[in-house]
PDB file of C-alpha atoms in Angstrom:
ATOM      1  CA  ARG A   1      29.313 -42.524   4.277  1.00 40.00           C
ATOM      2  CA  GLY A   2      32.677 -42.088   2.626  1.00 41.00           C
ATOM      3  CA  HIS A   3      34.649 -38.905   2.119  1.00 44.00           C
ATOM      4  CA  THR A   4      37.451 -38.287  -0.366  1.00 38.00           C
ATOM      5  CA  SER A   5      40.955 -37.531   0.854  1.00 35.00           C
ATOM      6  CA  SER A   6      40.780 -34.090  -0.747  1.00 37.00           C
ATOM      7  CA  ARG A   7      37.724 -33.268   1.332  1.00 40.00           C
ATOM      8  CA  ARG A   8      39.409 -34.555   4.483  1.00 40.00           C
ATOM      9  CA  SER A   9      42.405 -32.308   3.969  1.00 37.00           C
ATOM     10  CA  ARG A  10      40.465 -29.239   2.891  1.00 45.00           C
ATOM     11  CA  ILE A  11      40.716 -26.241   5.197  1.00 54.00           C
ATOM     12  CA  CYS A  12      37.286 -25.080   6.300  1.00 64.00           C
ATOM     13  CA  LEU A  13      36.799 -21.589   4.885  1.00 67.00           C
ATOM     14  CA  SER A  14      33.044 -21.356   5.349  1.00 90.00           C
ATOM     15  CA  LYS A  15      30.766 -20.791   8.335  1.00 97.00           C
ATOM     16  CA  LYS A  16      31.910 -21.732  11.817  1.00 98.00           C
ATOM     17  CA  HIS A  17      29.139 -23.172  14.010  1.00 99.00           C
ATOM     18  CA  LEU A  18      28.941 -23.951  17.707  1.00 99.00           C
ATOM     19  CA  VAL A  19      26.159 -26.385  18.618  1.00 99.00           C
ATOM     20  CA  THR A  20      25.277 -27.473  22.147  1.00 99.00           C
ATOM     21  CA  GLY A  21      23.609 -30.758  23.012  1.00 96.00           C
ATOM     22  CA  THR A  22      25.047 -32.829  20.150  1.00 97.00           C
ATOM     23  CA  SER A  23      25.031 -36.182  21.940  1.00 95.00           C
ATOM     24  CA  GLY A  24      22.003 -37.274  19.917  1.00 93.00           C
ATOM     25  CA  GLY A  25      18.730 -36.271  18.309  1.00 93.00           C
ATOM     26  CA  LEU A  26      18.435 -32.966  16.484  1.00 95.00           C
ATOM     27  CA  GLY A  27      21.732 -31.672  17.911  1.00 96.00           C
ATOM     28  CA  LYS A  28      23.851 -34.504  16.545  1.00 97.00           C
ATOM     29  CA  ALA A  29      21.934 -34.448  13.260  1.00 97.00           C
ATOM     30  CA  LEU A  30      22.681 -30.728  13.002  1.00 98.00           C
ATOM     31  CA  ALA A  31      26.393 -31.206  13.646  1.00 98.00           C
ATOM     32  CA  GLU A  32      26.449 -33.831  10.897  1.00 98.00           C
ATOM     33  CA  ALA A  33      24.465 -31.631   8.496  1.00 98.00           C
ATOM     34  CA  VAL A  34      26.934 -28.781   9.031  1.00 98.00           C
ATOM     35  CA  LEU A  35      29.842 -31.126   8.301  1.00 98.00           C
ATOM     36  CA  GLU A  36      28.093 -32.561   5.235  1.00 97.00           C
ATOM     37  CA  ALA A  37      27.697 -29.008   3.953  1.00 97.00           C
ATOM     38  CA  GLY A  38      31.470 -28.581   4.166  1.00 97.00           C
ATOM     39  CA  GLU A  39      31.272 -26.148   7.057  1.00 98.00           C
ATOM     40  CA  CYS A  40      32.964 -26.198  10.468  1.00 98.00           C
ATOM     41  CA  VAL A  41      31.437 -27.071  13.809  1.00 99.00           C
ATOM     42  CA  VAL A  42      32.320 -27.114  17.462  1.00 99.00           C
ATOM     43  CA  ALA A  43      30.137 -29.982  18.660  1.00 99.00           C
ATOM     44  CA  THR A  44      29.564 -29.903  22.400  1.00 99.00           C
ATOM     45  CA  ALA A  45      28.082 -32.493  24.721  1.00 97.00           C
ATOM     46  CA  ARG A  46      28.444 -33.626  28.287  1.00 96.00           C
ATOM     47  CA  ARG A  47      29.500 -37.097  27.063  1.00 95.00           C
ATOM     48  CA  VAL A  48      31.847 -36.501  24.136  1.00 96.00           C
ATOM     49  CA  SER A  49      32.435 -40.217  23.521  1.00 96.00           C
ATOM     50  CA  VAL A  50      29.087 -40.321  21.674  1.00 95.00           C
ATOM     51  CA  LEU A  51      30.716 -38.182  18.969  1.00 97.00           C
ATOM     52  CA  ASP A  52      33.573 -40.595  18.270  1.00 97.00           C
ATOM     53  CA  ASP A  53      31.883 -41.701  15.034  1.00 96.00           C
ATOM     54  CA  LEU A  54      31.929 -38.138  13.688  1.00 97.00           C
ATOM     55  CA  LYS A  55      35.538 -37.642  14.804  1.00 97.00           C
ATOM     56  CA  ALA A  56      36.502 -40.758  12.859  1.00 97.00           C
ATOM     57  CA  ARG A  57      34.876 -39.464   9.671  1.00 97.00           C
ATOM     58  CA  TYR A  58      35.771 -35.762   9.637  1.00 98.00           C
ATOM     59  CA  PRO A  59      39.098 -33.933   9.976  1.00 97.00           C
ATOM     60  CA  SER A  60      40.004 -31.633  12.841  1.00 96.00           C
ATOM     61  CA  SER A  61      40.059 -28.777  10.329  1.00 96.00           C
ATOM     62  CA  GLN A  62      36.266 -29.162  10.216  1.00 98.00           C
ATOM     63  CA  LEU A  63      35.241 -30.665  13.557  1.00 98.00           C
ATOM     64  CA  LEU A  64      36.178 -29.811  17.123  1.00 98.00           C
ATOM     65  CA  VAL A  65      34.530 -31.779  19.935  1.00 98.00           C
ATOM     66  CA  VAL A  66      34.312 -30.079  23.336  1.00 98.00           C
ATOM     67  CA  ALA A  67      32.902 -31.373  26.611  1.00 98.00           C
ATOM     68  CA  LEU A  68      30.286 -28.933  27.886  1.00 98.00           C
ATOM     69  CA  ASP A  69      27.663 -28.743  30.596  1.00 98.00           C
ATOM     70  CA  VAL A  70      25.736 -25.587  29.678  1.00 98.00           C
ATOM     71  CA  SER A  71      24.759 -25.009  33.305  1.00 98.00           C
ATOM     72  CA  VAL A  72      28.427 -24.320  34.169  1.00 98.00           C
ATOM     73  CA  ASN A  73      29.609 -20.887  32.977  1.00 98.00           C
ATOM     74  CA  GLU A  74      33.298 -21.748  33.286  1.00 99.00           C
ATOM     75  CA  GLN A  75      32.827 -24.626  30.837  1.00 99.00           C
ATOM     76  CA  ILE A  76      31.042 -22.288  28.427  1.00 99.00           C
ATOM     77  CA  ASP A  77      33.979 -19.869  28.629  1.00 99.00           C
ATOM     78  CA  ARG A  78      36.395 -22.680  27.781  1.00 98.00           C
ATOM     79  CA  ALA A  79      34.253 -23.830  24.858  1.00 99.00           C
ATOM     80  CA  PHE A  80      34.307 -20.355  23.316  1.00 99.00           C
ATOM     81  CA  GLU A  81      38.041 -20.027  23.939  1.00 98.00           C
ATOM     82  CA  ALA A  82      38.556 -23.348  22.173  1.00 98.00           C
ATOM     83  CA  MET A  83      36.397 -22.246  19.236  1.00 98.00           C
ATOM     84  CA  VAL A  84      38.244 -18.969  18.776  1.00 98.00           C
ATOM     85  CA  SER A  85      41.611 -20.695  19.090  1.00 98.00           C
ATOM     86  CA  HIS A  86      40.669 -23.453  16.645  1.00 98.00           C
ATOM     87  CA  PHE A  87      38.506 -21.671  14.066  1.00 98.00           C
ATOM     88  CA  GLY A  88      39.293 -17.985  14.624  1.00 97.00           C
ATOM     89  CA  ARG A  89      35.751 -16.676  14.891  1.00 97.00           C
ATOM     90  CA  VAL A  90      32.105 -17.542  15.538  1.00 98.00           C
ATOM     91  CA  ASP A  91      29.433 -17.374  12.828  1.00 98.00           C
ATOM     92  CA  VAL A  92      26.513 -19.465  14.077  1.00 99.00           C
ATOM     93  CA  VAL A  93      25.606 -20.513  17.618  1.00 99.00           C
ATOM     94  CA  VAL A  94      22.827 -23.021  18.262  1.00 99.00           C
ATOM     95  CA  ASN A  95      21.594 -23.328  21.844  1.00 99.00           C
ATOM     96  CA  ASN A  96      20.126 -26.801  21.537  1.00 97.00           C
ATOM     97  CA  ALA A  97      20.970 -28.597  24.795  1.00 96.00           C
ATOM     98  CA  GLY A  98      17.944 -29.521  26.854  1.00 95.00           C
ATOM     99  CA  TYR A  99      15.709 -32.112  28.431  1.00 94.00           C
ATOM    100  CA  ALA A 100      12.249 -32.327  30.002  1.00 94.00           C
ATOM    101  CA  VAL A 101      11.090 -32.669  33.590  1.00 95.00           C
ATOM    102  CA  PHE A 102       7.789 -34.522  33.414  1.00 93.00           C
ATOM    103  CA  GLY A 103       4.893 -34.729  35.852  1.00 94.00           C
ATOM    104  CA  GLU A 104       2.218 -32.698  37.588  1.00 95.00           C
ATOM    105  CA  VAL A 105       3.435 -29.337  38.890  1.00 96.00           C
ATOM    106  CA  GLU A 106       2.512 -30.366  42.426  1.00 96.00           C
ATOM    107  CA  GLY A 107       4.510 -33.570  42.101  1.00 96.00           C
ATOM    108  CA  ILE A 108       7.797 -32.155  40.783  1.00 97.00           C
ATOM    109  CA  GLU A 109      10.584 -31.286  43.196  1.00 97.00           C
ATOM    110  CA  GLU A 110      11.597 -27.624  43.044  1.00 97.00           C
ATOM    111  CA  GLU A 111      15.290 -28.504  42.741  1.00 98.00           C
ATOM    112  CA  ALA A 112      14.598 -30.447  39.541  1.00 98.00           C
ATOM    113  CA  ALA A 113      12.578 -27.563  38.094  1.00 98.00           C
ATOM    114  CA  ARG A 114      15.351 -25.072  38.896  1.00 98.00           C
ATOM    115  CA  LYS A 115      17.954 -27.333  37.280  1.00 98.00           C
ATOM    116  CA  GLU A 116      15.891 -27.388  34.097  1.00 97.00           C
ATOM    117  CA  PHE A 117      15.965 -23.580  34.015  1.00 98.00           C
ATOM    118  CA  ASP A 118      19.742 -23.630  34.521  1.00 98.00           C
ATOM    119  CA  VAL A 119      20.126 -25.778  31.402  1.00 98.00           C
ATOM    120  CA  GLN A 120      17.407 -24.390  29.153  1.00 97.00           C
ATOM    121  CA  PHE A 121      17.325 -20.730  30.138  1.00 99.00           C
ATOM    122  CA  TRP A 122      20.369 -19.491  32.042  1.00 99.00           C
ATOM    123  CA  GLY A 123      22.789 -21.534  29.907  1.00 99.00           C
ATOM    124  CA  PRO A 124      21.543 -20.057  26.604  1.00 99.00           C
ATOM    125  CA  VAL A 125      21.438 -16.587  28.193  1.00 99.00           C
ATOM    126  CA  TYR A 126      25.121 -16.786  29.117  1.00 99.00           C
ATOM    127  CA  ILE A 127      26.036 -18.248  25.718  1.00 99.00           C
ATOM    128  CA  SER A 128      24.093 -15.509  23.909  1.00 99.00           C
ATOM    129  CA  LYS A 129      25.905 -12.796  25.878  1.00 99.00           C
ATOM    130  CA  LEU A 130      29.263 -14.432  25.220  1.00 99.00           C
ATOM    131  CA  THR A 131      28.452 -14.688  21.514  1.00 99.00           C
ATOM    132  CA  ALA A 132      27.789 -10.942  21.338  1.00 99.00           C
ATOM    133  CA  LYS A 133      31.049 -10.232  23.171  1.00 99.00           C
ATOM    134  CA  THR A 134      32.999 -12.547  20.855  1.00 98.00           C
ATOM    135  CA  VAL A 135      31.491 -10.941  17.739  1.00 98.00           C
ATOM    136  CA  ARG A 136      32.575  -7.490  18.950  1.00 98.00           C
ATOM    137  CA  GLU A 137      36.056  -8.483  20.108  1.00 98.00           C
ATOM    138  CA  VAL A 138      37.109 -11.290  17.752  1.00 98.00           C
ATOM    139  CA  ASN A 139      35.124 -11.272  14.495  1.00 98.00           C
ATOM    140  CA  LYS A 140      35.916  -8.798  11.765  1.00 97.00           C
ATOM    141  CA  LYS A 141      33.859  -5.629  12.012  1.00 96.00           C
ATOM    142  CA  GLY A 142      30.405  -6.118  10.534  1.00 95.00           C
ATOM    143  CA  GLN A 143      30.896  -9.850  10.059  1.00 96.00           C
ATOM    144  CA  GLY A 144      28.255 -10.561  12.669  1.00 98.00           C
ATOM    145  CA  ALA A 145      26.802 -13.894  13.746  1.00 98.00           C
ATOM    146  CA  ILE A 146      23.551 -15.795  14.090  1.00 99.00           C
ATOM    147  CA  ILE A 147      22.153 -17.080  17.380  1.00 99.00           C
ATOM    148  CA  PHE A 148      19.582 -19.854  17.085  1.00 99.00           C
ATOM    149  CA  ASN A 149      17.865 -20.461  20.407  1.00 99.00           C
ATOM    150  CA  VAL A 150      16.032 -23.769  20.272  1.00 98.00           C
ATOM    151  CA  SER A 151      12.651 -23.510  21.925  1.00 98.00           C
ATOM    152  CA  SER A 152       9.796 -25.836  20.985  1.00 96.00           C
ATOM    153  CA  ALA A 153       6.200 -25.828  19.850  1.00 95.00           C
ATOM    154  CA  GLY A 154       5.774 -26.332  23.603  1.00 94.00           C
ATOM    155  CA  GLY A 155       7.540 -23.014  24.112  1.00 96.00           C
ATOM    156  CA  TYR A 156       4.628 -21.309  22.388  1.00 96.00           C
ATOM    157  CA  ASN A 157       1.785 -23.496  23.618  1.00 96.00           C
ATOM    158  CA  ALA A 158       2.260 -25.116  27.046  1.00 96.00           C
ATOM    159  CA  ASN A 159       1.149 -28.696  27.627  1.00 93.00           C
ATOM    160  CA  PRO A 160       0.188 -30.408  30.893  1.00 93.00           C
ATOM    161  CA  GLY A 161       2.929 -32.481  32.444  1.00 93.00           C
ATOM    162  CA  LEU A 162       5.614 -30.262  30.935  1.00 94.00           C
ATOM    163  CA  ALA A 163       4.964 -27.041  32.851  1.00 97.00           C
ATOM    164  CA  PHE A 164       8.579 -26.337  33.768  1.00 97.00           C
ATOM    165  CA  TYR A 165       9.864 -27.365  30.344  1.00 97.00           C
ATOM    166  CA  ALA A 166       7.376 -24.967  28.754  1.00 98.00           C
ATOM    167  CA  SER A 167       8.159 -22.235  31.282  1.00 98.00           C
ATOM    168  CA  SER A 168      11.887 -22.416  30.532  1.00 98.00           C
ATOM    169  CA  LYS A 169      11.160 -22.209  26.805  1.00 98.00           C
ATOM    170  CA  PHE A 170       8.684 -19.327  27.258  1.00 98.00           C
ATOM    171  CA  ALA A 171      11.402 -17.511  29.204  1.00 99.00           C
ATOM    172  CA  LEU A 172      13.974 -18.259  26.502  1.00 99.00           C
ATOM    173  CA  GLU A 173      11.647 -16.913  23.803  1.00 98.00           C
ATOM    174  CA  GLY A 174      11.045 -13.683  25.724  1.00 98.00           C
ATOM    175  CA  PHE A 175      14.758 -13.258  26.380  1.00 99.00           C
ATOM    176  CA  THR A 176      15.657 -13.883  22.722  1.00 99.00           C
ATOM    177  CA  GLU A 177      13.101 -11.397  21.465  1.00 97.00           C
ATOM    178  CA  ALA A 178      14.333  -8.638  23.804  1.00 98.00           C
ATOM    179  CA  PHE A 179      18.036  -9.468  23.378  1.00 98.00           C
ATOM    180  CA  SER A 180      17.681  -9.356  19.595  1.00 98.00           C
ATOM    181  CA  LYS A 181      16.167  -5.882  19.775  1.00 96.00           C
ATOM    182  CA  GLU A 182      19.085  -4.672  21.904  1.00 97.00           C
ATOM    183  CA  MET A 183      21.745  -5.653  19.358  1.00 97.00           C
ATOM    184  CA  LEU A 184      23.288  -2.636  17.594  1.00 97.00           C
ATOM    185  CA  PRO A 185      22.878  -2.775  13.792  1.00 96.00           C
ATOM    186  CA  GLU A 186      26.622  -2.473  13.192  1.00 97.00           C
ATOM    187  CA  TRP A 187      27.231  -5.686  15.160  1.00 98.00           C
ATOM    188  CA  ASN A 188      25.117  -7.594  12.622  1.00 98.00           C
ATOM    189  CA  ILE A 189      23.985 -10.142  15.224  1.00 98.00           C
ATOM    190  CA  LYS A 190      20.771 -11.910  14.236  1.00 98.00           C
ATOM    191  CA  CYS A 191      18.647 -13.992  16.583  1.00 98.00           C
ATOM    192  CA  CYS A 192      16.063 -16.606  15.724  1.00 98.00           C
ATOM    193  CA  ILE A 193      13.865 -18.794  17.914  1.00 98.00           C
ATOM    194  CA  LEU A 194      13.513 -22.332  16.569  1.00 98.00           C
ATOM    195  CA  GLU A 195      10.276 -24.089  17.539  1.00 98.00           C
ATOM    196  CA  PRO A 196      10.569 -27.787  16.632  1.00 96.00           C
ATOM    197  CA  GLY A 197       7.539 -30.024  16.731  1.00 94.00           C
ATOM    198  CA  GLY A 198       7.818 -33.695  17.589  1.00 92.00           C
ATOM    199  CA  PHE A 199      10.968 -35.410  16.290  1.00 88.00           C
ATOM    200  CA  GLU A 200      11.747 -39.105  16.302  1.00 81.00           C
ATOM    201  CA  THR A 201      14.765 -38.802  18.608  1.00 69.00           C
ATOM    202  CA  GLU A 202      16.065 -39.977  21.961  1.00 64.00           C
ATOM    203  CA  TRP A 203      14.654 -36.797  23.556  1.00 60.00           C
ATOM    204  CA  LYS A 204      11.605 -38.569  24.978  1.00 61.00           C
ATOM    205  CA  ASN A 205      13.954 -41.009  26.698  1.00 64.00           C
ATOM    206  CA  SER A 206      15.714 -38.135  28.475  1.00 71.00           C
ATOM    207  CA  PHE A 207      12.624 -37.179  30.472  1.00 77.00           C
ATOM    208  CA  VAL A 208      13.187 -36.761  34.193  1.00 89.00           C
ATOM    209  CA  GLY A 209       9.891 -38.213  35.310  1.00 89.00           C
ATOM    210  CA  PHE A 210       8.153 -37.917  38.666  1.00 92.00           C
ATOM    211  CA  PRO A 211       5.490 -40.281  40.016  1.00 91.00           C
ATOM    212  CA  GLN A 212       1.883 -39.238  39.623  1.00 91.00           C
ATOM    213  CA  HIS A 213       0.734 -36.939  42.410  1.00 93.00           C
ATOM    214  CA  PRO A 214      -1.955 -38.736  44.467  1.00 92.00           C
ATOM    215  CA  ALA A 215      -4.492 -35.932  43.930  1.00 93.00           C
ATOM    216  CA  TYR A 216      -4.439 -36.564  40.153  1.00 90.00           C
ATOM    217  CA  VAL A 217      -5.021 -40.316  40.169  1.00 89.00           C
ATOM    218  CA  GLY A 218      -8.027 -41.042  37.979  1.00 85.00           C
ATOM    219  CA  ASN A 219      -7.703 -37.774  36.033  1.00 80.00           C
ATOM    220  CA  PRO A 220      -9.844 -38.367  32.897  1.00 71.00           C
ATOM    221  CA  ALA A 221      -7.585 -36.082  30.820  1.00 69.00           C
ATOM    222  CA  ASN A 222      -4.540 -38.252  31.392  1.00 73.00           C
ATOM    223  CA  PHE A 223      -1.716 -36.311  29.768  1.00 77.00           C
ATOM    224  CA  ARG A 224       0.686 -39.100  30.690  1.00 75.00           C
ATOM    225  CA  ASN A 225      -0.701 -41.044  27.722  1.00 74.00           C
ATOM    226  CA  LEU A 226      -0.448 -38.099  25.319  1.00 69.00           C
ATOM    227  CA  ARG A 227       2.346 -39.545  23.179  1.00 63.00           C
ATOM    228  CA  SER A 228       1.495 -43.226  23.479  1.00 66.00           C
ATOM    229  CA  GLY A 229       0.936 -44.741  20.058  1.00 66.00           C
ATOM    230  CA  ILE A 230       1.884 -41.529  18.248  1.00 76.00           C
ATOM    231  CA  THR A 231       4.596 -41.613  15.593  1.00 83.00           C
ATOM    232  CA  MET A 232       6.580 -38.389  15.631  1.00 88.00           C
ATOM    233  CA  LEU A 233       6.384 -36.404  12.388  1.00 90.00           C
ATOM    234  CA  GLY A 234       9.830 -34.816  12.447  1.00 93.00           C
ATOM    235  CA  ASP A 235      12.905 -36.333  10.816  1.00 93.00           C
ATOM    236  CA  PRO A 236      16.032 -35.063  12.649  1.00 95.00           C
ATOM    237  CA  ALA A 237      18.211 -35.170   9.523  1.00 96.00           C
ATOM    238  CA  LYS A 238      15.702 -33.143   7.516  1.00 96.00           C
ATOM    239  CA  GLY A 239      15.191 -30.697  10.393  1.00 97.00           C
ATOM    240  CA  ALA A 240      18.953 -30.236  10.625  1.00 98.00           C
ATOM    241  CA  LYS A 241      19.214 -29.471   6.907  1.00 98.00           C
ATOM    242  CA  ALA A 242      16.435 -26.903   7.291  1.00 98.00           C
ATOM    243  CA  ILE A 243      18.423 -25.141  10.028  1.00 98.00           C
ATOM    244  CA  VAL A 244      21.597 -25.126   7.907  1.00 98.00           C
ATOM    245  CA  LYS A 245      19.598 -23.631   5.019  1.00 98.00           C
ATOM    246  CA  LEU A 246      18.130 -21.024   7.379  1.00 98.00           C
ATOM    247  CA  SER A 247      21.632 -20.013   8.492  1.00 98.00           C
ATOM    248  CA  HIS A 248      22.299 -18.834   4.929  1.00 97.00           C
ATOM    249  CA  GLU A 249      19.142 -16.751   4.570  1.00 96.00           C
ATOM    250  CA  PRO A 250      19.729 -12.962   4.361  1.00 94.00           C
ATOM    251  CA  LYS A 251      16.801 -12.321   6.716  1.00 96.00           C
ATOM    252  CA  LEU A 252      15.628 -14.438   9.624  1.00 97.00           C
ATOM    253  CA  PRO A 253      12.195 -14.666  11.240  1.00 97.00           C
ATOM    254  CA  MET A 254      11.978 -14.043  14.967  1.00 97.00           C
ATOM    255  CA  ARG A 255      10.232 -17.414  15.340  1.00 97.00           C
ATOM    256  CA  MET A 256      10.670 -20.412  13.068  1.00 98.00           C
ATOM    257  CA  PRO A 257       8.306 -23.356  13.615  1.00 97.00           C
ATOM    258  CA  LEU A 258       9.973 -26.580  12.461  1.00 97.00           C
ATOM    259  CA  GLY A 259       7.519 -29.132  11.136  1.00 95.00           C
ATOM    260  CA  SER A 260       3.897 -29.107  10.048  1.00 97.00           C
ATOM    261  CA  ASP A 261       2.810 -30.062  13.571  1.00 96.00           C
ATOM    262  CA  SER A 262       4.580 -27.035  15.030  1.00 97.00           C
ATOM    263  CA  LEU A 263       3.058 -24.814  12.336  1.00 97.00           C
ATOM    264  CA  ALA A 264      -0.423 -26.077  13.235  1.00 97.00           C
ATOM    265  CA  ILE A 265       0.136 -25.579  16.976  1.00 96.00           C
ATOM    266  CA  VAL A 266       1.523 -22.051  16.569  1.00 97.00           C
ATOM    267  CA  LYS A 267      -1.212 -21.007  14.149  1.00 97.00           C
ATOM    268  CA  THR A 268      -4.015 -22.396  16.349  1.00 97.00           C
ATOM    269  CA  LYS A 269      -2.639 -20.741  19.493  1.00 97.00           C
ATOM    270  CA  ALA A 270      -2.233 -17.376  17.729  1.00 97.00           C
ATOM    271  CA  GLU A 271      -5.801 -17.547  16.430  1.00 98.00           C
ATOM    272  CA  LEU A 272      -7.154 -18.420  19.894  1.00 98.00           C
ATOM    273  CA  VAL A 273      -5.253 -15.532  21.492  1.00 98.00           C
ATOM    274  CA  MET A 274      -6.628 -13.076  18.935  1.00 98.00           C
ATOM    275  CA  LYS A 275     -10.166 -14.423  19.311  1.00 98.00           C
ATOM    276  CA  SER A 276     -10.014 -14.167  23.097  1.00 98.00           C
ATOM    277  CA  ALA A 277      -8.582 -10.636  22.921  1.00 97.00           C
ATOM    278  CA  GLU A 278     -11.460  -9.511  20.700  1.00 97.00           C
ATOM    279  CA  THR A 279     -14.102 -11.286  22.810  1.00 98.00           C
ATOM    280  CA  PHE A 280     -12.982  -9.610  26.029  1.00 98.00           C
ATOM    281  CA  SER A 281     -11.778  -6.292  24.563  1.00 96.00           C
ATOM    282  CA  GLY A 282     -14.621  -4.440  26.280  1.00 96.00           C
ATOM    283  CA  ILE A 283     -13.473  -5.528  29.731  1.00 97.00           C
ATOM    284  CA  SER A 284      -9.878  -4.839  28.732  1.00 96.00           C
ATOM    285  CA  ARG A 285     -10.662  -1.220  27.857  1.00 96.00           C
ATOM    286  CA  MET A 286     -12.463  -0.643  31.185  1.00 96.00           C
ATOM    287  CA  SER A 287      -9.093   0.208  32.752  1.00 97.00           C
ATOM    288  CA  ASP A 288      -8.420   3.132  30.350  1.00 96.00           C
ATOM    289  CA  LYS A 289      -8.439   6.635  31.827  1.00 96.00           C
ATOM    290  CA  ASP A 290     -11.495   8.758  31.084  1.00 96.00           C
ATOM    291  CA  GLY A 291     -11.027  11.250  28.275  1.00 95.00           C
ATOM    292  CA  MET A 292      -8.261   9.334  26.525  1.00 95.00           C
ATOM    293  CA  ASP A 293      -8.536   7.595  23.142  1.00 94.00           C
ATOM    294  CA  GLY A 294      -7.405   4.062  24.009  1.00 93.00           C
ATOM    295  CA  VAL A 295      -7.200   2.872  20.407  1.00 93.00           C
ATOM    296  CA  ALA A 296      -5.019   5.803  19.328  1.00 94.00           C
ATOM    297  CA  TYR A 297      -2.882   5.422  22.448  1.00 94.00           C
ATOM    298  CA  GLY A 298      -2.360   1.721  21.712  1.00 92.00           C
ATOM    299  CA  ASP A 299      -1.271   2.514  18.152  1.00 93.00           C
ATOM    300  CA  MET A 300       1.165   5.117  19.470  1.00 94.00           C
ATOM    301  CA  ILE A 301       2.709   2.670  21.964  1.00 93.00           C
ATOM    302  CA  VAL A 302       3.172  -0.015  19.308  1.00 94.00           C
ATOM    303  CA  LYS A 303       4.887   2.508  17.024  1.00 91.00           C
ATOM    304  CA  LYS A 304       7.099   3.694  19.899  1.00 89.00           C
ATOM    305  CA  LEU A 305       8.155   0.136  20.713  1.00 91.00           C
ATOM    306  CA  ARG A 306       9.127  -0.426  17.085  1.00 86.00           C
ATOM    307  CA  GLU A 307      11.130   2.796  16.968  1.00 85.00           C
ATOM    308  CA  THR A 308      13.131   1.878  20.081  1.00 79.00           C
ATOM    309  CA  SER A 309      14.050  -1.622  18.862  1.00 77.00           C
ATOM    310  CA  ASN A 310      17.065  -2.465  16.716  1.00 72.00           C
ATOM    311  CA  ASN A 311      15.241  -5.298  14.960  1.00 66.00           C
TER     312      ASN A 311
END
């Protein structure tokens, strides 16, 4: 795809993005979508050579490539230092880096599960904190920033075989929701959880798989065949453009399902949770103190929680 010389020499005056996990899939598509929109991006990956094609097509005034393992805080520090030095501020941060450990819970080594949390939970936590610090200390007052934490439809509805992947995403969603509510209004820091459905990317090839645990041999509900023969609905390029569009919206949702499959999963899970809550509400209310109006108390607590949140 060609670019005119005037575009190559143009100084990037628009949004400055930092995207992790841009070696392929949605992350690389997002970096390219940002560049196509004429905006700036710090594209990070453990193997930066996979971004040579983008470096050949876009000027350094628009694109900065940085080697980054998000499980190493010192590397995160250096990435932010490079961004501030190169682009002067941070506008959008996308915590996209991740992979999946696959297998039965009983068959997965604990070390592998902990490593997944380092990448998909503790890495984004550190990056989110550093983003807030950078906004306060580097950006112009009130300029703010957006933090997109990439979860998954599987971060809202857990699937067998991906227990630790789902757990790390559940944790990330809970963190993002609480962190967002802690942000002072004058900082203008917005957080949004992205919940992609299935995308036709290299992600499925990055699974760290473990052999089937002997106790589960012959399991009639064989989740190991879940994706066999299924064509993924999501187009990475279109998903990336949706995220770029979202970054320009004046208001952001707390959760943003990406794709009709994710929408269906989220909606079905929410309906099932509500139905179950209503079905067992009688047992739930058995723990209320005598003489107290549980319904009124619940309404009061919900109102109190809203009053003590910044978002």
